[in-house]
Amino acid sequence: MPTFPIRAMARRPAAALLFVMAAVPSLSAQDRAADRRRFLAPTSQTTDDPRRVLIGNAPRGPDGSIVLVGGRVFDGTGAAIRDMNVVIERNKITRLVAPGTANWPAGARVIDVKGMTVMPGLIDLHTHLTDGQIATIPPPLVDNIADGMLRGMERMRFYIESGITTTRDVGSLDGIFRLRAWVSDHRLTGPRIFAAGRLITGPGGHSAEGLGSAPDQGNFRIASGADDWRKAVREQFDRGADFIKITSHFSRDEVRAGIEEAHALGLRVTCDCETFYIDWAVDAGVDMIEHPLPRSDEAIQKMVSRGVASDPTLVPYQIIFDDDGGYFGSTSRRFTFGKEANLDVLRRLKKAGVTLGVGTDLISDWYRRLPGPYITELKNLVSVGITVPEVLGIATRTNATLLDMDDKLGTLEPGKLADILVVRGMPDVNLDDLTKVELVIRDGEVVVQGGVAVMPKRSRTDAAPAKRY
Ligand SMILES: [Zn+2]
């Protein structure tokens, strides 16, 4: 703590003390991204990612305005469905206006969505967009980056046509950051990408075990010892990671070092692990646990008391059990489990009050089944006693919060980024209506029309040289 505010506060009454504490951020308490944001002026414009890099104040997003007229609006805030017109200017929602009032900029593109549901774009917290471990491709193409990038483009089409406007990529081949940049620049159609880069694990750890690719390829960074875990975290940060993904195996020292380093850099950490590794990760301050893998009631209680969230991802295991008859061949999962056991973990997480998110973990070619697996995952949450509107709130608002993006994404409110889904039906009543995606807007641009992804408007060749890259 700096000495000056402490001395100043000592002479102030309690109310003023609170004011001083809020106005003078502590330099010694910045281990969460939100802490660091207190140093930004309210007028500062930043990148739309958890790193919040300061940028200039030039207008952002596509030129012009769009108005969605006549829809029933599910705004994701918990408010009741209501008929409203949604006004989008450049890449932001600027207002919601009552039906019958035409309060929007002259020349706006007016889109009639009468009778359809307008809602925040869906978020998937667990993707591997450039995953190169496809069961059916020839061995030379496994973990081939060029093939992974092309597959990433195909994957993005399936996600965006399913109304998923944001993905959190929890371990991919090295092209992922280029894919993120091209989507962000409106040069490719796809969902927003928040990327971990390579996931970090110990030798023989999950994803890096001997069944996969050579150590210099793949979606992982093998690290040994606490110092190397710190270095591995810094490497992903240096490449532009929005958060850090770790998987067991690790030692207590390693997981503690990795999480401490990530938090020092302002990045959250999510962990794919099980049994006692969950206890170790939670003890070390992890922010989220992936998957429905086995854990003790004590570990679940510890998750609740320390505010550690869960991304349960039941659906990939349902696919594994239904199609492959079980989980075989892994040397990094040292336990047996089944579909019912996974559902039981979800029930216990829900009962204990752990914050739940939605992610699908569609590895291999499973993305071609979308939107089915995403809807199945939502139904998994319904099966443990969460209502359909609440589940849609988790898929949008809660997921945005878990991404550290709730001030910019997750609801239809003035000032939020315009990531919007229009559905021919009432998904707040019947989740299967999410198969009827009509229109998707991402970052203020129509990217799906009539259910089909459209390419962004091509950029001009006479753009300023700095824009030509
Ligand atoms: Zn995964």
PDB file of C-alpha atoms and ligand atoms in Angstrom, residues 126 128 170 245 272 291 361 363, ligand 1:
ATOM      1  CA  HIS A 126     -14.978 -24.255 -24.565  1.00  0.00           C
ATOM      2  CA  HIS A 128     -10.650 -25.658 -29.981  1.00  0.00           C
ATOM      3  CA  VAL A 170      -9.094 -23.220 -24.567  1.00  0.00           C
ATOM      4  CA  LYS A 245      -5.681 -22.716 -19.733  1.00  0.00           C
ATOM      5  CA  ASP A 272      -9.047 -29.065 -17.018  1.00  0.00           C
ATOM      6  CA  HIS A 291     -15.546 -30.585 -17.400  1.00  0.00           C
ATOM      7  CA  ASP A 361     -15.686 -28.842 -26.259  1.00  0.00           C
ATOM      8  CA  ILE A 363     -13.122 -31.578 -30.755  1.00  0.00           C
TER       9      ILE A 363
HETATM   10 ZN    ZN B   1     -11.233 -29.184 -24.457  1.00  0.00          ZN
END
